[in-house]
Amino acid sequence: MLIQRTWFLATALALLTLVGCSPSGDGRAPAGAALQGEMAQPGAFLAYEHSVGIRLPVEQVEPRLAAVRDACSSQRFGQCDLLAIEQSQGHYQAASITVRIAPAGVEPLVGFAGEGGELQSRHTRAEDLAQAVSDTEQQRQRLERQQKTLLLYQARTDLSVSDMLALAHELAEVEVQLAGNAQQSAQQQRRLTTNLLTISFSTEGEPVGRLARIGDAASGMLDNATEGATEALRLLGYGIPFVIILFPLALQVRWLWRKASRARIKA
């Protein structure tokens, strides 16, 4: 009996241990789950983009959006540039923020944005910029060769004034194109060395009751009635001058018509 009781207690303790170590039953990941930044391997020209969806309580959406914006502006998680912010109000609030950030800052910024929330979605994609980088480099080399040739011609002493003016014009155009090429190359390198991150916040919101729906409908009806009355008054204002002009004209036409009718009757 002692052996059986001992075996029973050991089995029960093992089962309790397994239950305690098992994962939570809802299977939902916390919003702070890691979403690592990506950096292209040497020789690859991949520009990475991430999008994350986070669900928060309705009262936390706006403060969290402001906190993420401030964290990016203050470079809290490394080099970060704010690109766009979108926000909508209503029973179901939603907001999103788009930043360009160093790969090492993606994970901590997502974790900071999702504290106390629930991760709804995450997506990572890469755009291959190999062809674009190659085209930009070839254009730079061609422009530099053209610039070198023009400078050699400009150094000649047997050129006329018109030729010198034409060379100066061509050289200025090449320099402008080189500046544009350098800017395009810098933008490509920026896309290669940083990640584009879009964090979207949403909330389930509170269920809308019957009275709230009636209130929304009544508010919409009043808004529509106000807009309709405004349009009617505007049209009336446009029509008053025409009435002032057409009414005497209509009276004169009526008088002429009656006069002509009486003349036909007498005849």
Coordinates of C-alpha atoms in Angstrom, one line a residue:
M1 CA 0.0 0.0 0.0
L2 CA 2.8 2.4 0.8
I3 CA 4.4 1.8 -2.5
Q4 CA 1.1 2.4 -4.4
R5 CA 0.5 5.6 -2.5
T6 CA 4.1 6.8 -3.2
W7 CA 3.7 6.0 -6.9
F8 CA 0.3 7.8 -7.0
L9 CA 1.7 10.9 -5.4
A10 CA 4.7 11.0 -7.8
T11 CA 2.4 10.6 -10.8
A12 CA 0.2 13.5 -9.6
L13 CA 3.2 15.8 -9.0
A14 CA 4.5 15.0 -12.5
L15 CA 1.1 15.9 -14.1
L16 CA 0.9 19.1 -12.1
T17 CA 4.4 20.0 -13.3
L18 CA 3.4 19.4 -16.9
V19 CA 0.3 21.5 -16.6
G20 CA 2.2 24.3 -15.0
C21 CA 4.8 24.3 -17.8
S22 CA 2.3 24.2 -20.6
P23 CA 1.6 27.3 -22.7
S24 CA -1.5 29.4 -22.3
G25 CA -4.6 28.1 -23.9
D26 CA -5.5 31.1 -26.1
G27 CA -2.4 30.7 -28.3
R28 CA -2.1 34.5 -28.9
A29 CA 1.3 36.0 -28.9
P30 CA 2.0 39.1 -26.9
A31 CA 2.6 42.3 -28.9
G32 CA 6.2 42.5 -27.7
A33 CA 7.1 39.3 -29.6
A34 CA 10.4 39.7 -31.4
L35 CA 10.3 41.2 -34.9
Q36 CA 14.0 41.5 -35.8
G37 CA 15.4 44.0 -38.2
E38 CA 17.0 42.6 -41.3
M39 CA 20.3 43.6 -43.0
A40 CA 21.3 42.4 -46.4
Q41 CA 24.2 40.1 -46.7
P42 CA 27.4 41.3 -48.5
G43 CA 26.8 41.3 -52.2
A44 CA 23.0 41.5 -51.9
F45 CA 21.0 44.6 -52.5
L46 CA 17.8 44.0 -50.5
A47 CA 15.7 46.7 -48.9
Y48 CA 13.6 45.3 -46.1
E49 CA 10.1 46.5 -45.0
H50 CA 8.2 45.4 -41.9
S51 CA 4.5 45.9 -41.0
V52 CA 3.1 45.1 -37.6
G53 CA -0.5 45.1 -36.3
I54 CA -1.0 45.6 -32.6
R55 CA -4.3 45.6 -30.7
L56 CA -4.6 47.9 -27.6
P57 CA -7.3 49.0 -25.3
V58 CA -9.1 52.0 -26.7
E59 CA -7.8 54.4 -24.2
Q60 CA -4.1 53.5 -25.0
V61 CA -4.1 53.9 -28.7
E62 CA -3.5 57.7 -28.8
P63 CA -1.0 57.8 -26.0
R64 CA 1.0 54.9 -27.4
L65 CA 1.1 56.5 -30.8
A66 CA 2.5 59.7 -29.3
A67 CA 5.0 57.6 -27.3
V68 CA 6.3 55.8 -30.4
R69 CA 6.6 59.1 -32.3
D70 CA 8.6 60.6 -29.4
A71 CA 10.8 57.6 -29.2
C72 CA 11.6 57.8 -32.9
S73 CA 12.2 61.6 -32.8
S74 CA 14.5 61.3 -29.8
Q75 CA 16.5 58.5 -31.4
R76 CA 15.8 56.3 -28.4
F77 CA 16.4 53.1 -30.3
G78 CA 19.0 54.4 -32.7
Q79 CA 18.8 56.3 -36.0
C80 CA 15.1 56.8 -36.8
D81 CA 13.2 59.1 -39.2
L82 CA 9.5 59.7 -39.0
L83 CA 7.8 59.3 -42.4
A84 CA 4.0 59.2 -41.8
I85 CA 1.3 59.2 -39.1
E86 CA -2.4 58.3 -39.7
Q87 CA -5.1 58.3 -37.1
S88 CA -8.9 57.8 -37.2
Q89 CA -11.5 58.4 -34.5
G90 CA -14.8 56.8 -33.7
H91 CA -16.1 53.7 -31.9
Y92 CA -13.2 51.7 -33.3
Q93 CA -10.0 53.8 -33.1
A94 CA -7.1 53.0 -35.4
A95 CA -3.7 54.6 -35.9
S96 CA -0.5 53.9 -37.7
I97 CA 3.0 55.2 -37.8
T98 CA 5.7 54.6 -40.4
V99 CA 9.4 55.1 -39.7
R100 CA 12.7 54.3 -41.3
I101 CA 15.0 52.9 -38.6
A102 CA 18.3 51.1 -38.2
P103 CA 17.8 47.3 -38.3
A104 CA 19.0 47.0 -34.6
G105 CA 16.2 49.3 -33.5
V106 CA 13.3 47.4 -35.1
E107 CA 12.9 44.8 -32.4
P108 CA 13.1 47.2 -29.4
L109 CA 10.7 49.7 -31.0
V110 CA 8.1 47.1 -31.8
G111 CA 8.4 45.7 -28.2
F112 CA 8.0 49.2 -26.8
A113 CA 5.0 49.9 -29.1
G114 CA 3.3 46.6 -28.1
E115 CA 3.7 46.7 -24.3
G116 CA 0.4 45.5 -22.7
G117 CA -1.1 44.8 -26.2
E118 CA -1.7 41.9 -28.4
L119 CA 0.1 41.1 -31.7
Q120 CA -2.4 40.7 -34.5
S121 CA -0.1 40.5 -37.5
R122 CA 3.5 40.9 -38.7
H123 CA 4.9 40.8 -42.1
T124 CA 8.4 41.2 -43.6
R125 CA 9.2 41.7 -47.3
A126 CA 12.3 42.7 -49.2
E127 CA 12.7 44.6 -52.5
D128 CA 15.7 43.7 -54.6
L129 CA 17.5 46.9 -55.6
A130 CA 20.4 45.2 -57.5
Q131 CA 19.2 46.4 -60.9
A132 CA 18.5 49.9 -59.7
V133 CA 21.9 50.2 -58.0
S134 CA 23.6 48.9 -61.1
D135 CA 21.8 51.4 -63.4
T136 CA 22.7 54.2 -61.1
E137 CA 26.3 53.3 -61.0
Q138 CA 26.5 52.9 -64.8
Q139 CA 24.9 56.3 -65.2
R140 CA 27.4 57.9 -62.8
Q141 CA 30.3 56.4 -64.7
R142 CA 28.9 57.6 -68.0
L143 CA 28.4 61.1 -66.7
E144 CA 31.9 61.3 -65.2
R145 CA 33.4 60.3 -68.6
Q146 CA 31.3 62.9 -70.3
Q147 CA 32.4 65.5 -67.8
K148 CA 36.0 64.6 -68.2
T149 CA 35.7 64.9 -72.0
L150 CA 34.0 68.3 -71.8
L151 CA 36.7 69.6 -69.4
L152 CA 39.4 68.5 -71.9
Y153 CA 37.7 70.5 -74.7
Q154 CA 37.2 73.5 -72.4
A155 CA 41.0 73.6 -71.8
R156 CA 41.7 74.2 -75.5
T157 CA 42.8 77.7 -76.5
D158 CA 41.5 77.6 -80.1
L159 CA 37.8 77.7 -79.3
S160 CA 35.5 80.5 -80.3
V161 CA 33.3 82.3 -77.9
S162 CA 30.2 80.5 -79.1
D163 CA 32.0 77.1 -78.6
M164 CA 33.0 78.1 -75.1
L165 CA 29.5 79.1 -74.2
A166 CA 28.1 75.8 -75.6
L167 CA 30.7 73.8 -73.7
A168 CA 29.9 75.7 -70.5
H169 CA 26.2 74.9 -71.0
E170 CA 26.8 71.2 -71.6
L171 CA 29.1 71.0 -68.6
A172 CA 26.5 72.6 -66.3
E173 CA 23.9 70.1 -67.4
V174 CA 26.3 67.2 -66.7
E175 CA 27.0 68.6 -63.3
V176 CA 23.3 68.8 -62.5
Q177 CA 22.8 65.2 -63.6
L178 CA 25.7 64.1 -61.5
A179 CA 24.2 65.8 -58.5
G180 CA 20.8 64.0 -59.1
N181 CA 22.6 60.7 -59.6
A182 CA 24.5 61.2 -56.2
Q183 CA 21.2 61.9 -54.5
Q184 CA 19.6 58.8 -56.0
S185 CA 22.5 56.7 -55.0
A186 CA 22.4 58.0 -51.4
Q187 CA 18.6 57.2 -51.2
Q188 CA 19.3 53.7 -52.4
Q189 CA 22.0 53.2 -49.8
R190 CA 19.7 54.5 -47.1
R191 CA 17.1 52.0 -48.1
L192 CA 19.7 49.2 -48.0
T193 CA 21.1 50.1 -44.6
T194 CA 17.8 50.9 -42.8
N195 CA 14.4 49.1 -42.5
L196 CA 11.0 50.6 -43.3
L197 CA 8.7 49.9 -40.3
T198 CA 4.9 50.5 -40.2
I199 CA 3.2 49.9 -36.8
S200 CA -0.6 49.8 -36.9
F201 CA -2.7 50.2 -33.7
S202 CA -6.3 49.0 -33.5
T203 CA -8.9 48.2 -30.9
E204 CA -12.0 46.1 -30.8
G205 CA -13.8 49.0 -29.1
E206 CA -16.9 48.8 -27.0
P207 CA -20.1 47.3 -28.3
V208 CA -22.4 50.0 -29.7
G209 CA -25.8 49.9 -27.9
R210 CA -29.2 50.5 -29.4
L211 CA -29.4 54.0 -28.0
A212 CA -25.9 54.9 -29.3
R213 CA -26.9 53.7 -32.8
I214 CA -30.1 55.7 -32.6
G215 CA -28.1 58.8 -31.5
D216 CA -25.7 58.3 -34.4
A217 CA -28.5 58.0 -36.9
A218 CA -30.3 61.1 -35.5
S219 CA -27.0 63.0 -35.6
G220 CA -26.5 61.9 -39.2
M221 CA -30.1 62.9 -40.1
L222 CA -29.6 66.4 -38.6
D223 CA -26.4 66.8 -40.4
N224 CA -28.0 65.8 -43.7
A225 CA -30.9 68.1 -43.1
T226 CA -28.6 71.0 -42.3
E227 CA -26.6 70.4 -45.5
G228 CA -29.8 70.1 -47.5
A229 CA -31.1 73.4 -46.2
T230 CA -27.8 75.1 -46.8
E231 CA -27.7 73.9 -50.4
A232 CA -31.4 75.0 -50.9
L233 CA -30.6 78.5 -49.6
R234 CA -27.5 78.7 -51.8
L235 CA -29.5 77.7 -54.9
L236 CA -32.2 80.2 -53.9
G237 CA -29.6 82.9 -53.7
Y238 CA -28.4 82.1 -57.2
G239 CA -31.9 82.0 -58.6
I240 CA -33.1 85.4 -57.2
P241 CA -31.4 87.5 -59.9
F242 CA -32.9 85.4 -62.6
V243 CA -36.4 85.7 -61.1
I244 CA -36.0 89.5 -60.9
I245 CA -35.1 89.6 -64.6
L246 CA -37.4 86.9 -65.9
F247 CA -40.6 87.9 -64.1
P248 CA -41.1 91.3 -65.9
L249 CA -40.2 89.6 -69.1
A250 CA -42.8 86.9 -68.5
L251 CA -45.4 89.6 -67.8
Q252 CA -44.6 91.4 -71.0
V253 CA -44.8 88.2 -73.0
R254 CA -48.2 87.4 -71.4
W255 CA -49.4 90.9 -72.3
L256 CA -48.3 90.6 -75.9
W257 CA -49.9 87.2 -76.2
R258 CA -53.3 88.4 -74.9
K259 CA -53.1 91.4 -77.2
A260 CA -52.4 89.2 -80.2
S261 CA -55.2 86.9 -79.1
R262 CA -57.7 89.8 -79.0
A263 CA -56.6 91.0 -82.4
R264 CA -57.2 87.6 -83.9
I265 CA -60.7 87.5 -82.3
K266 CA -61.7 90.9 -83.7
A267 CA -60.4 89.9 -87.1

